[in-house]
Amino acid sequence: MTPRAPHTQVAVIGAGLAGLGAAIQLKRRGLHSFTVYEKAADLGGTWRDNTYPGAGCDIPSHLYSYSFAPYRDSTVRYPRQPEVLAYLRRCAGDHGLVPHLRYGTEITSLRYDDTTARWILGTATGAEHTADAVVTAVGQLSLPKYPDLPGLDGFVGTAFHTARWDHGHDLTGRDVAVIGTGSSAAQLVPEIAGRVRRLHVYQRSPNWVLPKPGERFHPLLSAALRTLPGAHRAYRGLLFRRSEAVLLPALRRGRTAALLALMARRHLAAQVPDPKLRARLTPSFAVGCKRIVLSSDYFPALTRENVELVTDPIARVTEKGIETRDGTLREADTIIHATGFRTTEFLAPMEVTGSGGRRLDAQWRHGARAHLGIHVPGFPNLFLMYGPNTNLGHNSVTLTLEAQAAYVAQCVQLLTDHGARGRRIVLDARPEALEAWQRRVDEGARRTVWTDDCTNWFKTADGTLTNNWPHSATLYRRLTARPDPAALRLVPADRLPAR
């Protein structure tokens, strides 16, 4: 007899910031029949994977934390990677998640069984699990993107991605090439520039860079946070309101855009005295079209004698280094890809099959779409954390993640309550609800700078905005405050049509 597949009421896929947040909210509602599946041997998601020198958060810790697990350090404003990872581990321990974590289990496929109204989870080992509901929390920054460069496979040196850092490879005294100039590169380059022999930084297009405040609080503010009741909450509220009032209008081409651009230009002028280098570091697109970089040490690193900013396009990689289109070969023994992630490939590489055998990749062939960024019609009891159009370009993503986690827990509670009354149901989004939601997203997107002619990780190759939420975080939290009966279908599990 074939053994029955292990079953759980709720399967949470991924133990990063999103997955842990969803699991905590389930616990807070008294829902304990869930399993968190994690392909790695530890929790943390992107904060486990990104261990490159200088890795850290460019959102203040008081805002880059859940309100139900508030950050309470009175000395550190911007946490480094180890501190964020430690915070996530504390969350898991404090909220009793450890018994629910199943490490070393990579979910490679999800298939909805119309007969049993359950999801079948396939694993990399061939084993199967089942669940009444599935919460995907695999993140948008989990699949490293490597550049498609001729000759890269023939490079005889060492090459790796920032998210797959080779800690056994000492960079001291080496000739290093860093490809990419986004947030990861801005953190990495100042950390390694002083110990490599030669560093070439390859830039496709420049970024708007704003000065980053010190990682640690001023002693007076630190003392206030340490002694005044409510100071942490007040500081978090101030950070939130500032982001909504300053950054969001700038992304909408509003009154603060010119101010941010002026601040960035002054920052560049103060740190880069060479006018030719300044010109190459000055963007030609609107501030915010690409993700704004916060750094006070990136520009000075580029002015070092052993550092060269290369803006001529890469033609090919040779055995010895990188050749640009002007014919110049710059030798390197190490290539570091600071080239970001495959952000628009939501849920990849999992194969997801919904009701009636429909394939999610086919349904999303023109770009990922989900009602509230959470529901996909035809995929009952499937809930997406950090799904399409739920990333924030102006505020902390934990705000949308917390809203989603609370919303998903309410949906699971709804399913549980019906089951307790002997009426097992499944929850599915109405197609018209998705269409109305997408119109709201598209209308908002047209008002933002993200539709301008610049390359960013928020949109697909054809320019479809799939990642970012173009409205305020306040609006998103209001829209996800509770499940809307008009947008959802509650169907008895034995009568779900295979449309």
Short mmCIF file of C-alpha atoms in Angstrom, two decimals:
data_model
loop_
_atom_site.label_atom_id
_atom_site.label_comp_id
_atom_site.label_asym_id
_atom_site.label_seq_id
_atom_site.Cartn_x
_atom_site.Cartn_y
_atom_site.Cartn_z
CA MET A 1 0.00 0.00 0.00
CA THR A 2 1.30 3.44 -0.92
CA PRO A 3 1.77 5.55 2.23
CA ARG A 4 -0.48 8.59 2.52
CA ALA A 5 1.22 11.92 1.86
CA PRO A 6 1.79 14.02 5.00
CA HIS A 7 -1.02 16.55 5.38
CA THR A 8 -1.21 19.98 6.96
CA GLN A 9 -4.04 22.47 6.99
CA VAL A 10 -1.84 25.32 5.74
CA ALA A 11 1.46 25.01 3.89
CA VAL A 12 3.65 28.11 4.02
CA ILE A 13 6.42 28.00 1.43
CA GLY A 14 9.46 30.01 2.45
CA ALA A 15 10.86 31.03 5.83
CA GLY A 16 11.92 34.58 5.09
CA LEU A 17 10.37 37.84 6.22
CA ALA A 18 7.10 37.11 4.41
CA GLY A 19 6.71 33.46 5.39
CA LEU A 20 7.54 34.02 9.03
CA GLY A 21 5.14 36.95 9.16
CA ALA A 22 2.33 34.82 7.73
CA ALA A 23 3.06 31.99 10.19
CA ILE A 24 3.06 34.39 13.14
CA GLN A 25 -0.32 35.79 12.15
CA LEU A 26 -1.76 32.28 11.88
CA LYS A 27 -0.51 31.60 15.40
CA ARG A 28 -1.95 34.87 16.68
CA ARG A 29 -5.40 33.78 15.47
CA GLY A 30 -5.11 30.43 17.20
CA LEU A 31 -4.43 28.50 13.98
CA HIS A 32 -1.71 25.96 14.69
CA SER A 33 -2.08 23.34 11.95
CA PHE A 34 0.50 24.71 9.53
CA THR A 35 3.94 23.80 8.26
CA VAL A 36 6.58 26.22 6.96
CA TYR A 37 8.57 24.54 4.19
CA GLU A 38 12.05 25.94 3.61
CA LYS A 39 14.44 24.63 0.96
CA ALA A 40 17.55 25.80 2.83
CA ALA A 41 18.92 24.63 6.16
CA ASP A 42 18.06 27.86 7.94
CA LEU A 43 15.43 30.59 7.91
CA GLY A 44 15.95 34.16 6.74
CA GLY A 45 15.36 34.19 2.97
CA THR A 46 17.28 36.99 1.28
CA TRP A 47 18.85 37.93 4.64
CA ARG A 48 20.28 34.42 4.92
CA ASP A 49 21.54 34.36 1.32
CA ASN A 50 23.09 37.82 0.96
CA THR A 51 26.25 37.74 3.05
CA TYR A 52 28.48 39.85 0.81
CA PRO A 53 30.74 42.43 2.52
CA GLY A 54 28.71 45.47 3.54
CA ALA A 55 25.32 43.77 3.14
CA GLY A 56 22.68 45.63 5.09
CA CYS A 57 19.28 47.28 5.08
CA ASP A 58 18.75 50.76 3.67
CA ILE A 59 15.42 51.11 5.49
CA PRO A 60 15.65 52.20 9.16
CA SER A 61 15.21 49.20 11.45
CA HIS A 62 12.29 50.71 13.32
CA LEU A 63 10.33 50.66 10.07
CA TYR A 64 11.88 47.47 8.67
CA SER A 65 10.22 45.35 11.35
CA TYR A 66 6.75 44.10 12.15
CA SER A 67 4.55 46.13 14.48
CA PHE A 68 3.74 42.92 16.38
CA ALA A 69 7.46 42.29 16.84
CA PRO A 70 8.80 45.85 17.09
CA TYR A 71 12.46 46.73 16.79
CA ARG A 72 13.72 48.07 20.09
CA ASP A 73 17.45 48.76 19.60
CA SER A 74 18.17 52.28 20.80
CA THR A 75 21.58 52.53 19.17
CA VAL A 76 21.38 51.13 15.60
CA ARG A 77 19.43 52.96 12.89
CA TYR A 78 20.36 50.84 9.87
CA PRO A 79 20.98 47.15 10.56
CA ARG A 80 23.59 45.04 8.82
CA GLN A 81 22.71 41.62 7.43
CA PRO A 82 23.60 39.68 10.62
CA GLU A 83 21.34 41.95 12.68
CA VAL A 84 18.35 41.50 10.37
CA LEU A 85 18.88 37.75 10.37
CA ALA A 86 19.08 37.76 14.16
CA TYR A 87 15.80 39.71 14.29
CA LEU A 88 14.08 37.08 12.13
CA ARG A 89 15.43 34.28 14.31
CA ARG A 90 14.11 36.04 17.40
CA CYS A 91 10.70 36.39 15.76
CA ALA A 92 10.60 32.67 15.00
CA GLY A 93 11.62 31.75 18.54
CA ASP A 94 9.46 34.26 20.37
CA HIS A 95 6.33 33.26 18.45
CA GLY A 96 6.77 29.50 18.70
CA LEU A 97 7.45 28.82 15.04
CA VAL A 98 10.41 26.46 15.46
CA PRO A 99 8.28 23.25 15.67
CA HIS A 100 6.52 24.29 12.44
CA LEU A 101 9.68 24.79 10.39
CA ARG A 102 10.63 22.01 7.98
CA TYR A 103 14.10 22.71 6.59
CA GLY A 104 15.73 21.09 3.58
CA THR A 105 12.39 20.68 1.80
CA GLU A 106 12.26 22.37 -1.58
CA ILE A 107 8.76 22.60 -3.03
CA THR A 108 9.07 22.29 -6.80
CA SER A 109 5.41 21.99 -7.79
CA LEU A 110 1.92 22.83 -6.58
CA ARG A 111 -1.07 21.03 -8.07
CA TYR A 112 -4.68 21.57 -7.08
CA ASP A 113 -6.74 18.37 -6.91
CA ASP A 114 -10.36 19.17 -7.84
CA THR A 115 -11.51 15.82 -6.45
CA THR A 116 -10.21 16.32 -2.93
CA ALA A 117 -10.12 20.16 -3.02
CA ARG A 118 -6.56 20.01 -1.69
CA TRP A 119 -3.18 21.10 -2.89
CA ILE A 120 -0.52 18.51 -3.64
CA LEU A 121 2.99 19.78 -2.99
CA GLY A 122 5.77 18.08 -4.91
CA THR A 123 9.31 18.23 -3.55
CA ALA A 124 12.77 18.07 -5.11
CA THR A 125 13.18 14.55 -3.73
CA GLY A 126 9.97 13.30 -5.33
CA ALA A 127 8.05 13.12 -2.06
CA GLU A 128 4.59 14.69 -1.85
CA HIS A 129 2.69 16.58 0.84
CA THR A 130 -0.88 17.83 0.87
CA ALA A 131 -2.53 20.92 2.29
CA ASP A 132 -5.97 22.50 2.38
CA ALA A 133 -4.44 25.91 1.70
CA VAL A 134 -1.08 27.14 0.48
CA VAL A 135 0.68 30.42 1.27
CA THR A 136 3.60 31.14 -1.06
CA ALA A 137 6.31 33.32 0.45
CA VAL A 138 9.25 32.74 -1.87
CA GLY A 139 10.09 36.44 -2.24
CA GLN A 140 10.90 38.67 -5.18
CA LEU A 141 14.64 38.76 -4.44
CA SER A 142 15.45 35.07 -4.32
CA LEU A 143 16.57 34.04 -7.83
CA PRO A 144 19.94 35.61 -8.75
CA LYS A 145 20.11 37.14 -12.22
CA TYR A 146 23.33 36.57 -14.13
CA PRO A 147 24.32 38.70 -17.13
CA ASP A 148 24.17 37.09 -20.55
CA LEU A 149 27.73 37.83 -21.63
CA PRO A 150 29.59 36.06 -24.46
CA GLY A 151 32.57 34.10 -23.19
CA LEU A 152 31.60 34.10 -19.53
CA ASP A 153 31.85 30.31 -19.32
CA GLY A 154 35.45 30.49 -20.55
CA PHE A 155 36.66 32.80 -17.79
CA VAL A 156 39.46 31.01 -15.94
CA GLY A 157 39.21 33.02 -12.74
CA THR A 158 36.59 32.92 -10.00
CA ALA A 159 33.09 34.31 -10.63
CA PHE A 160 30.08 34.45 -8.35
CA HIS A 161 26.92 36.46 -7.59
CA THR A 162 26.65 38.73 -4.57
CA ALA A 163 23.79 36.55 -3.29
CA ARG A 164 26.03 33.48 -3.54
CA TRP A 165 29.15 34.96 -2.01
CA ASP A 166 32.24 32.75 -2.05
CA HIS A 167 33.64 33.25 1.45
CA GLY A 168 36.52 30.90 0.70
CA HIS A 169 37.85 33.26 -1.96
CA ASP A 170 40.06 35.97 -0.47
CA LEU A 171 39.92 39.21 -2.49
CA THR A 172 43.05 40.69 -0.92
CA GLY A 173 45.50 41.87 -3.58
CA ARG A 174 43.34 40.66 -6.47
CA ASP A 175 42.16 42.28 -9.69
CA VAL A 176 38.39 42.37 -9.30
CA ALA A 177 35.56 43.26 -11.66
CA VAL A 178 32.15 44.17 -10.25
CA ILE A 179 29.35 44.11 -12.80
CA GLY A 180 26.42 46.28 -11.75
CA THR A 181 25.99 49.50 -9.79
CA GLY A 182 22.73 49.05 -7.86
CA SER A 183 22.19 48.88 -4.12
CA SER A 184 24.26 45.72 -3.60
CA ALA A 185 27.23 47.17 -5.49
CA ALA A 186 26.94 50.46 -3.59
CA GLN A 187 27.32 48.52 -0.34
CA LEU A 188 29.97 46.11 -1.62
CA VAL A 189 32.37 48.39 -3.49
CA PRO A 190 33.41 50.58 -0.51
CA GLU A 191 34.00 47.43 1.58
CA ILE A 192 36.42 45.78 -0.85
CA ALA A 193 38.04 48.75 -2.61
CA GLY A 194 40.70 49.14 0.07
CA ARG A 195 41.94 45.55 -0.02
CA VAL A 196 41.88 44.61 -3.70
CA ARG A 197 44.79 45.48 -6.00
CA ARG A 198 42.60 46.81 -8.77
CA LEU A 199 38.83 47.23 -8.98
CA HIS A 200 36.83 47.83 -12.15
CA VAL A 201 33.15 48.70 -11.65
CA TYR A 202 31.05 48.16 -14.77
CA GLN A 203 28.07 50.50 -14.99
CA ARG A 204 25.25 50.15 -17.53
CA SER A 205 23.41 53.25 -16.29
CA PRO A 206 23.95 55.45 -13.21
CA ASN A 207 21.68 55.66 -10.20
CA TRP A 208 20.35 58.56 -8.21
CA VAL A 209 22.27 58.36 -4.94
CA LEU A 210 21.22 60.12 -1.75
CA PRO A 211 23.41 60.44 1.35
CA LYS A 212 22.74 57.78 3.96
CA PRO A 213 22.51 58.87 7.59
CA GLY A 214 24.83 57.17 10.04
CA GLU A 215 24.11 53.58 10.94
CA ARG A 216 24.02 54.48 14.63
CA PHE A 217 21.82 57.07 16.32
CA HIS A 218 23.09 60.34 17.71
CA PRO A 219 23.68 59.90 21.47
CA LEU A 220 20.80 62.27 22.34
CA LEU A 221 18.30 60.38 20.17
CA SER A 222 19.66 57.11 21.46
CA ALA A 223 19.09 58.29 25.02
CA ALA A 224 15.54 59.37 24.18
CA LEU A 225 14.75 56.00 22.64
CA ARG A 226 16.22 54.29 25.68
CA THR A 227 14.36 56.29 28.32
CA LEU A 228 11.16 57.86 26.97
CA PRO A 229 7.99 55.69 26.94
CA GLY A 230 6.55 55.39 23.47
CA ALA A 231 9.63 56.84 21.78
CA HIS A 232 10.20 53.81 19.56
CA ARG A 233 6.60 53.83 18.32
CA ALA A 234 6.70 57.58 17.73
CA TYR A 235 9.95 57.29 15.76
CA ARG A 236 8.48 54.50 13.62
CA GLY A 237 5.39 56.64 12.94
CA LEU A 238 7.57 59.59 11.94
CA LEU A 239 9.53 57.45 9.48
CA PHE A 240 6.32 56.13 7.95
CA ARG A 241 4.70 59.55 7.52
CA ARG A 242 7.88 61.04 6.08
CA SER A 243 8.08 58.33 3.43
CA GLU A 244 4.43 58.77 2.47
CA ALA A 245 4.74 62.57 2.32
CA VAL A 246 8.15 62.93 0.63
CA LEU A 247 9.08 59.86 -1.40
CA LEU A 248 5.66 58.89 -2.79
CA PRO A 249 4.96 62.33 -4.33
CA ALA A 250 8.40 62.26 -5.94
CA LEU A 251 7.65 58.93 -7.60
CA ARG A 252 4.45 60.53 -8.93
CA ARG A 253 6.44 63.40 -10.46
CA GLY A 254 5.20 65.65 -7.69
CA ARG A 255 6.53 68.56 -5.69
CA THR A 256 9.32 66.68 -3.91
CA ALA A 257 10.95 65.20 -7.03
CA ALA A 258 12.99 68.35 -7.72
CA LEU A 259 14.09 68.47 -4.08
CA LEU A 260 15.38 64.88 -4.12
CA ALA A 261 17.16 65.44 -7.44
CA LEU A 262 18.81 68.57 -6.04
CA MET A 263 19.93 66.68 -2.92
CA ALA A 264 21.39 63.91 -5.07
CA ARG A 265 23.26 66.33 -7.35
CA ARG A 266 24.72 68.19 -4.38
CA HIS A 267 25.75 64.89 -2.81
CA LEU A 268 27.49 63.86 -6.03
CA ALA A 269 29.21 67.24 -6.43
CA ALA A 270 30.47 67.18 -2.86
CA GLN A 271 31.96 63.71 -3.13
CA VAL A 272 33.23 63.55 -6.73
CA PRO A 273 35.47 66.52 -7.66
CA ASP A 274 36.25 65.22 -11.18
CA PRO A 275 33.65 66.75 -13.56
CA LYS A 276 34.08 63.96 -16.14
CA LEU A 277 33.43 61.26 -13.55
CA ARG A 278 30.47 63.27 -12.18
CA ALA A 279 28.96 63.41 -15.66
CA ARG A 280 29.15 59.64 -15.99
CA LEU A 281 27.49 59.23 -12.58
CA THR A 282 24.61 61.61 -13.34
CA PRO A 283 21.37 59.87 -14.42
CA SER A 284 19.44 61.06 -17.47
CA PHE A 285 16.10 59.78 -16.16
CA ALA A 286 13.75 61.06 -13.46
CA VAL A 287 14.61 60.43 -9.84
CA GLY A 288 12.94 57.21 -8.66
CA CYS A 289 12.63 55.57 -12.09
CA LYS A 290 15.29 53.17 -10.85
CA ARG A 291 15.52 52.33 -7.18
CA ILE A 292 17.16 55.20 -5.29
CA VAL A 293 20.47 54.21 -3.70
CA LEU A 294 21.35 55.39 -0.22
CA SER A 295 25.08 55.64 0.36
CA SER A 296 27.63 58.04 1.74
CA ASP A 297 30.72 56.00 0.89
CA TYR A 298 30.04 54.65 -2.64
CA PHE A 299 31.13 57.77 -4.55
CA PRO A 300 34.36 58.22 -2.53
CA ALA A 301 35.24 54.59 -3.28
CA LEU A 302 34.95 55.30 -7.02
CA THR A 303 37.49 58.13 -6.71
CA ARG A 304 40.23 55.88 -5.31
CA GLU A 305 43.36 55.49 -7.47
CA ASN A 306 42.91 51.71 -7.70
CA VAL A 307 39.23 51.95 -8.76
CA GLU A 308 37.91 52.63 -12.26
CA LEU A 309 34.30 53.18 -13.27
CA VAL A 310 33.76 51.59 -16.67
CA THR A 311 30.78 52.87 -18.65
CA ASP A 312 31.62 51.52 -22.10
CA PRO A 313 29.36 48.49 -22.73
CA ILE A 314 30.79 45.02 -22.18
CA ALA A 315 31.48 43.22 -25.44
CA ARG A 316 32.61 39.88 -24.09
CA VAL A 317 34.40 38.04 -21.31
CA THR A 318 37.73 36.44 -22.10
CA GLU A 319 39.82 33.92 -20.19
CA LYS A 320 41.69 36.78 -18.56
CA GLY A 321 39.06 39.44 -18.00
CA ILE A 322 36.42 41.68 -19.58
CA GLU A 323 36.63 43.37 -22.96
CA THR A 324 34.49 46.42 -23.68
CA ARG A 325 33.17 47.54 -27.05
CA ASP A 326 35.99 50.04 -27.53
CA GLY A 327 38.39 47.06 -27.62
CA THR A 328 39.91 47.57 -24.17
CA LEU A 329 40.63 44.39 -22.21
CA ARG A 330 40.74 44.86 -18.44
CA GLU A 331 42.25 41.82 -16.80
CA ALA A 332 40.63 40.33 -13.73
CA ASP A 333 41.02 37.20 -11.68
CA THR A 334 37.62 37.64 -9.99
CA ILE A 335 34.25 38.66 -11.42
CA ILE A 336 31.46 39.59 -9.01
CA HIS A 337 27.94 39.79 -10.41
CA ALA A 338 26.05 42.54 -8.58
CA THR A 339 23.29 42.18 -11.14
CA GLY A 340 20.22 41.72 -8.98
CA PHE A 341 17.48 39.14 -9.23
CA ARG A 342 14.91 37.65 -11.61
CA THR A 343 12.24 39.68 -9.91
CA THR A 344 9.35 39.39 -12.39
CA GLU A 345 9.35 35.56 -12.39
CA PHE A 346 6.98 35.21 -9.45
CA LEU A 347 6.88 31.72 -7.85
CA ALA A 348 9.49 30.43 -10.32
CA PRO A 349 10.82 27.83 -10.64
CA MET A 350 7.78 26.10 -9.07
CA GLU A 351 5.23 24.65 -11.48
CA VAL A 352 1.78 25.71 -10.27
CA THR A 353 -1.38 24.05 -11.61
CA GLY A 354 -4.78 25.23 -10.47
CA SER A 355 -8.38 24.09 -10.81
CA GLY A 356 -9.20 22.35 -14.05
CA GLY A 357 -5.52 21.87 -14.89
CA ARG A 358 -4.82 25.52 -15.66
CA ARG A 359 -1.14 26.49 -15.54
CA LEU A 360 -0.11 29.63 -13.71
CA ASP A 361 2.79 30.31 -16.06
CA ALA A 362 0.36 30.31 -18.99
CA GLN A 363 -2.06 32.59 -17.16
CA TRP A 364 0.82 34.95 -16.41
CA ARG A 365 2.45 34.84 -19.84
CA HIS A 366 1.82 38.59 -20.28
CA GLY A 367 2.89 39.47 -16.74
CA ALA A 368 2.00 38.35 -13.23
CA ARG A 369 -1.35 39.60 -11.88
CA ALA A 370 -3.19 38.85 -8.65
CA HIS A 371 -6.09 40.47 -6.83
CA LEU A 372 -4.56 42.43 -3.94
CA GLY A 373 -1.32 40.77 -5.04
CA ILE A 374 -2.67 37.76 -3.11
CA HIS A 375 -5.40 35.88 -5.06
CA VAL A 376 -5.26 34.40 -8.57
CA PRO A 377 -8.70 33.37 -9.93
CA GLY A 378 -8.86 29.65 -10.64
CA PHE A 379 -6.32 28.81 -7.95
CA PRO A 380 -8.51 28.19 -4.89
CA ASN A 381 -7.06 28.49 -1.39
CA LEU A 382 -3.77 29.74 -2.79
CA PHE A 383 -2.50 32.93 -1.16
CA LEU A 384 0.53 34.88 -2.34
CA MET A 385 2.75 36.80 0.05
CA TYR A 386 4.81 39.53 -1.64
CA GLY A 387 2.99 38.84 -4.88
CA PRO A 388 2.59 41.07 -7.95
CA ASN A 389 2.42 44.82 -7.34
CA THR A 390 2.98 44.63 -3.59
CA ASN A 391 6.55 45.90 -3.38
CA LEU A 392 6.91 49.47 -2.14
CA GLY A 393 9.21 51.90 -3.88
CA HIS A 394 8.80 54.60 -1.25
CA ASN A 395 8.35 52.86 2.10
CA SER A 396 9.18 49.68 4.00
CA VAL A 397 7.96 46.45 2.43
CA THR A 398 7.21 45.09 5.89
CA LEU A 399 4.14 47.33 5.88
CA THR A 400 2.58 45.50 2.94
CA LEU A 401 3.82 42.12 4.17
CA GLU A 402 2.24 42.63 7.57
CA ALA A 403 -1.04 43.67 5.95
CA GLN A 404 -0.96 40.60 3.70
CA ALA A 405 -0.12 38.25 6.57
CA ALA A 406 -3.05 39.50 8.66
CA TYR A 407 -5.36 39.30 5.64
CA VAL A 408 -4.31 35.73 4.77
CA ALA A 409 -4.79 34.64 8.38
CA GLN A 410 -8.34 36.02 8.25
CA CYS A 411 -9.00 34.02 5.08
CA VAL A 412 -7.70 30.83 6.70
CA GLN A 413 -9.81 31.58 9.76
CA LEU A 414 -12.84 31.84 7.48
CA LEU A 415 -12.07 28.44 5.97
CA THR A 416 -11.53 26.96 9.43
CA ASP A 417 -14.78 28.35 10.83
CA HIS A 418 -16.80 26.87 7.98
CA GLY A 419 -15.02 23.53 8.44
CA ALA A 420 -15.82 23.53 12.14
CA ARG A 421 -19.50 23.81 11.21
CA GLY A 422 -19.20 20.76 8.97
CA ARG A 423 -19.21 22.73 5.71
CA ARG A 424 -15.80 22.50 4.06
CA ILE A 425 -15.34 25.30 1.55
CA VAL A 426 -12.69 26.71 -0.74
CA LEU A 427 -12.02 30.37 -1.38
CA ASP A 428 -11.43 31.72 -4.88
CA ALA A 429 -11.16 35.26 -6.25
CA ARG A 430 -13.69 36.49 -8.77
CA PRO A 431 -12.15 37.32 -12.18
CA GLU A 432 -13.95 40.66 -12.24
CA ALA A 433 -12.33 41.55 -8.91
CA LEU A 434 -8.90 40.96 -10.44
CA GLU A 435 -9.77 43.12 -13.44
CA ALA A 436 -10.93 45.98 -11.20
CA TRP A 437 -7.78 45.65 -9.13
CA GLN A 438 -5.56 45.66 -12.20
CA ARG A 439 -7.22 48.81 -13.49
CA ARG A 440 -6.40 50.50 -10.19
CA VAL A 441 -2.78 49.37 -10.46
CA ASP A 442 -2.42 50.40 -14.12
CA GLU A 443 -3.99 53.81 -13.56
CA GLY A 444 -1.66 54.43 -10.66
CA ALA A 445 1.37 53.20 -12.58
CA ARG A 446 0.77 55.68 -15.39
CA ARG A 447 1.22 58.51 -12.88
CA THR A 448 4.64 57.29 -11.75
CA VAL A 449 8.17 57.64 -13.08
CA TRP A 450 8.45 53.85 -13.33
CA THR A 451 6.92 53.98 -16.80
CA ASP A 452 9.76 56.19 -18.06
CA ASP A 453 12.51 54.89 -20.31
CA CYS A 454 14.88 53.38 -17.77
CA THR A 455 15.83 49.85 -16.83
CA ASN A 456 14.61 48.74 -13.42
CA TRP A 457 13.63 45.53 -11.68
CA PHE A 458 10.03 46.63 -11.18
CA LYS A 459 8.81 45.79 -14.69
CA THR A 460 9.07 43.16 -17.40
CA ALA A 461 11.11 43.48 -20.58
CA ASP A 462 8.06 44.88 -22.41
CA GLY A 463 7.55 47.56 -19.76
CA THR A 464 4.70 46.03 -17.74
CA LEU A 465 4.89 47.07 -14.10
CA THR A 466 4.57 43.79 -12.19
CA ASN A 467 6.34 44.41 -8.90
CA ASN A 468 5.59 47.79 -7.38
CA TRP A 469 2.45 49.18 -5.75
CA PRO A 470 1.94 52.66 -7.26
CA HIS A 471 -0.24 54.06 -4.47
CA SER A 472 0.28 54.78 -0.78
CA ALA A 473 1.01 52.13 1.81
CA THR A 474 -1.93 53.54 3.75
CA LEU A 475 -4.31 52.69 0.89
CA TYR A 476 -2.93 49.17 0.53
CA ARG A 477 -3.37 48.46 4.22
CA ARG A 478 -6.94 49.74 4.05
CA LEU A 479 -7.78 47.56 1.04
CA THR A 480 -6.41 44.46 2.77
CA ALA A 481 -7.88 45.16 6.20
CA ARG A 482 -10.40 42.33 5.78
CA PRO A 483 -11.57 39.93 3.05
CA ASP A 484 -14.18 41.49 0.75
CA PRO A 485 -17.12 39.10 0.14
CA ALA A 486 -17.89 40.88 -3.13
CA ALA A 487 -14.43 40.02 -4.49
CA LEU A 488 -14.29 36.40 -3.35
CA ARG A 489 -16.25 33.22 -3.95
CA LEU A 490 -16.86 30.75 -1.14
CA VAL A 491 -17.67 27.44 -2.79
CA PRO A 492 -18.41 24.07 -1.17
CA ALA A 493 -15.34 21.91 -1.68
CA ASP A 494 -17.33 19.22 -3.48
CA ARG A 495 -18.90 21.63 -5.96
CA LEU A 496 -16.01 23.70 -7.26
CA PRO A 497 -16.38 23.84 -11.03
CA ALA A 498 -13.33 23.02 -13.10
CA ARG A 499 -13.80 26.10 -15.31
#
